[in-house]
Structure formats: C-alpha cells, structure tokens
Short mmCIF file of C-alpha atoms in Angstrom, two decimals:
data_model
loop_
_atom_site.label_atom_id
_atom_site.label_comp_id
_atom_site.label_asym_id
_atom_site.label_seq_id
_atom_site.Cartn_x
_atom_site.Cartn_y
_atom_site.Cartn_z
CA MET Z 16 4.82 -29.87 7.45
CA HIS Z 17 6.95 -26.91 6.48
CA THR Z 18 9.10 -24.53 8.53
CA VAL Z 19 8.92 -20.75 8.14
CA LYS Z 20 11.94 -20.89 5.85
CA GLU Z 21 10.34 -23.54 3.65
CA ALA Z 22 7.03 -21.68 3.61
CA ALA Z 23 8.91 -18.57 2.47
CA GLN Z 24 10.52 -20.51 -0.38
CA ILE Z 25 7.16 -21.98 -1.43
CA THR Z 26 5.19 -18.73 -1.30
CA GLY Z 27 7.79 -16.15 -2.24
CA LEU Z 28 7.07 -14.25 0.96
CA THR Z 29 9.85 -13.28 3.34
CA GLU Z 30 10.29 -15.17 6.58
CA HIS Z 31 9.66 -11.89 8.39
CA ALA Z 32 6.34 -11.40 6.56
CA ILE Z 33 5.24 -14.94 7.37
CA ARG Z 34 6.00 -14.47 11.06
CA PHE Z 35 4.17 -11.13 11.01
CA TYR Z 36 1.10 -12.64 9.32
CA THR Z 37 0.96 -15.54 11.75
CA ASP Z 38 1.37 -13.21 14.71
CA LYS Z 39 -1.56 -11.14 13.38
CA GLY Z 40 -3.72 -14.28 13.27
CA LEU Z 41 -3.97 -14.36 9.48
CA VAL Z 42 -2.97 -18.01 9.13
CA PRO Z 43 -5.61 -19.88 11.12
CA SER Z 44 -4.23 -23.35 10.40
CA VAL Z 45 -0.63 -22.67 11.43
CA GLN Z 46 0.58 -25.11 14.05
CA ARG Z 47 3.42 -25.09 16.55
CA ASN Z 48 5.60 -27.95 17.68
CA GLU Z 49 6.80 -28.71 21.20
CA ASN Z 50 9.52 -26.05 20.80
CA ASN Z 51 6.92 -23.44 19.74
CA ILE Z 52 8.26 -23.48 16.17
CA ARG Z 53 5.68 -22.56 13.53
CA LEU Z 54 4.74 -25.40 11.20
CA PHE Z 55 2.78 -24.98 7.99
CA ASP Z 56 0.68 -27.64 6.32
CA GLU Z 57 -0.77 -27.29 2.81
CA GLU Z 58 -3.80 -25.39 4.12
CA SER Z 59 -1.48 -22.92 5.87
CA ILE Z 60 0.47 -22.49 2.65
CA ASN Z 61 -2.82 -21.78 0.85
CA TRP Z 62 -3.69 -19.11 3.42
CA LEU Z 63 -0.26 -17.52 2.87
CA HIS Z 64 -0.81 -17.49 -0.90
CA GLY Z 65 -4.21 -15.87 -0.31
CA ILE Z 66 -2.73 -13.24 2.01
CA LYS Z 67 -0.01 -12.49 -0.54
CA CYS Z 68 -2.64 -12.02 -3.26
CA LEU Z 69 -4.73 -9.66 -1.11
CA LYS Z 70 -1.66 -7.74 0.06
CA GLN Z 71 -0.54 -7.29 -3.56
CA SER Z 72 -3.91 -5.66 -4.25
CA GLY Z 73 -3.05 -3.07 -1.59
CA MET Z 74 -5.49 -4.43 0.97
CA PRO Z 75 -4.63 -3.38 4.55
CA ILE Z 76 -3.88 -6.07 7.13
CA GLU Z 77 -7.02 -5.21 9.13
CA VAL Z 78 -9.22 -5.80 6.09
CA ILE Z 79 -7.38 -9.02 5.24
CA LYS Z 80 -8.13 -10.19 8.78
CA MET Z 81 -11.82 -9.40 8.28
CA TYR Z 82 -11.77 -11.30 4.98
CA ILE Z 83 -10.12 -14.33 6.59
CA ASP Z 84 -12.60 -14.31 9.47
CA LEU Z 85 -15.44 -14.27 6.94
CA CYS Z 86 -13.86 -17.14 5.00
CA LEU Z 87 -13.66 -19.17 8.21
CA GLU Z 88 -17.40 -18.69 8.70
CA GLY Z 89 -18.04 -20.40 5.38
CA ASP Z 90 -19.93 -19.88 2.15
CA SER Z 91 -22.75 -17.99 3.85
CA THR Z 92 -20.36 -15.00 4.00
CA ILE Z 93 -19.79 -14.79 0.25
CA PRO Z 94 -22.04 -11.71 -0.02
CA GLN Z 95 -20.06 -9.96 2.75
CA ARG Z 96 -16.77 -10.92 1.11
CA TYR Z 97 -18.06 -9.52 -2.18
CA THR Z 98 -19.01 -6.26 -0.44
CA LEU Z 99 -15.57 -6.11 1.17
CA MET Z 100 -13.88 -6.62 -2.22
CA MET Z 101 -16.06 -3.96 -3.86
CA ALA Z 102 -15.21 -1.47 -1.09
CA HIS Z 103 -11.52 -2.26 -1.52
CA LYS Z 104 -11.84 -1.80 -5.28
CA GLU Z 105 -13.51 1.60 -4.80
CA ALA Z 106 -10.75 2.67 -2.40
CA ALA Z 107 -8.12 1.57 -4.94
CA LEU Z 108 -9.87 3.54 -7.69
CA ALA Z 109 -9.92 6.63 -5.46
CA LYS Z 110 -6.18 6.23 -4.83
CA LEU Z 111 -5.66 5.87 -8.58
CA GLU Z 112 -7.46 9.15 -9.22
CA GLU Z 113 -5.35 10.82 -6.54
CA ALA Z 114 -2.20 9.40 -8.13
CA LYS Z 115 -3.31 10.82 -11.49
CA LEU Z 116 -3.56 14.26 -9.88
CA HIS Z 117 -0.07 13.83 -8.45
CA VAL Z 118 1.29 12.92 -11.87
CA ALA Z 119 -0.44 15.93 -13.47
CA HIS Z 120 1.14 18.19 -10.83
CA LEU Z 121 4.55 16.64 -11.46
CA GLU Z 122 4.10 17.13 -15.21
CA GLU Z 123 3.59 20.85 -14.57
CA LYS Z 124 6.66 20.93 -12.33
CA THR Z 125 8.87 19.19 -14.89
CA VAL Z 126 7.75 21.66 -17.57
CA LEU Z 127 8.70 24.47 -15.18
CA TYR Z 128 12.08 22.90 -14.49
CA GLN Z 129 12.69 22.54 -18.22
CA ALA Z 130 11.98 26.26 -18.64
CA ILE Z 131 14.37 27.05 -15.79
CA LEU Z 132 17.08 24.83 -17.30
CA GLU Z 133 16.65 26.56 -20.66
CA ASN Z 134 16.85 30.00 -18.97
CA ARG Z 135 13.29 30.88 -20.04
CA SER Z 136 12.16 31.30 -16.43
CA PRO Z 137 13.74 32.26 -13.11
CA ASP Z 138 13.97 29.56 -10.46
CA THR Z 139 10.56 29.75 -8.81
CA THR Z 140 11.02 26.31 -7.25
CA ASN Z 141 13.46 27.41 -4.55
CA PRO Z 142 11.77 29.00 -1.51
CA ALA Z 143 14.98 30.97 -0.90
CA ASN Z 144 14.23 32.93 -4.10
CA TRP Z 145 10.55 33.60 -3.53
CA GLY Z 146 10.90 36.91 -1.72
CA ARG Z 147 12.62 38.61 -4.62
CA ILE Z 148 10.61 37.05 -7.49
CA GLN Z 149 7.10 36.80 -6.04
CA HIS Z 150 6.06 40.03 -7.75
CA MET Z 151 7.02 38.48 -11.11
CA HIS Z 152 5.21 35.17 -10.68
CA GLY Z 153 2.47 35.72 -8.12
CA ASP Z 154 0.30 33.05 -9.74
CA VAL Z 155 2.88 30.34 -8.96
CA PHE Z 156 2.82 30.82 -5.22
CA TYR Z 157 0.58 29.27 -2.63
CA LYS Z 158 -1.64 31.68 -0.82
CA ALA Z 159 -1.42 31.65 2.93
CA SER Z 160 -4.40 29.78 4.27
CA ARG Z 161 -6.41 31.32 7.04
CA THR Z 162 -7.43 29.20 9.96
CA VAL Z 163 -10.97 29.58 11.17
#
C-alpha cells in the first residue's frame, strides 16, 4: 500500500492532484486506514496512471468520471467508451482548428507590429490612438455590433 506522497512519486502526479482525483471519485479502489489516510494499492496506481493519460489528452474531469464508470461496468461498455473517445477526439480537433485561427490572427498582428516598428504604419494597435487615425485605417477597426 502506498501513501499519497508515494503515489505521487510513482505516477508523476502532484499530491494535490491525487487528493483532488480521489475526492472526485475517480480512483474507485482507493482505500483509507483507521486514521482516514488514503492508501493506494497497485490497482489504484493504475487508475491514477489512466487518469493522468486522459487528463493529458485534455479530457475534462466530468468525462473522465463517465469513462471510469463505464470501465467499472466491464467490457460490455467498450462501444460506449469508444464513442466517448471519438467525441473527445472531435472536440480536440475543433479546438485545434480554433487554435489555428488564433495563430493566423496573431500572425497578422505581428506583421502589423513589424510595420509599426519599422515606421511604415502608424500605431493602430493602441485604442488611445484610434480616434485620430480611424479615417486612415478604417478597415482595421471593429465595427460596432448591434444588439437585436
């Protein structure tokens, strides 16, 4: 049996994370001694490794809990676990596409900053300057959105 500190050393998780995961019910085989101290056997360590793997994929705690509950039900839930993984993969791909848009926007901004630094463009990045330069660079500014 391992303490939280030992489990942290074995898994590479922090002690805080291990306590959090056990409090969320993600380590079904965790035990407690007479002093209510968490104790981890090899199965508990395996659950922690599994949680770490899922967390590293960006999976939210709520979905990890669903996955663990399905695992506890046995092999009959493999199709549901597959569906859960596919949904998580699709969500990750959507976030990747969003991140690509963010990078593209930042690329445009860094090109603009380079032009400003080289005195080829006025500083259109500072809202304090917008009132006096808006007529020069109207295409750079956000249009006020109308609420319906």
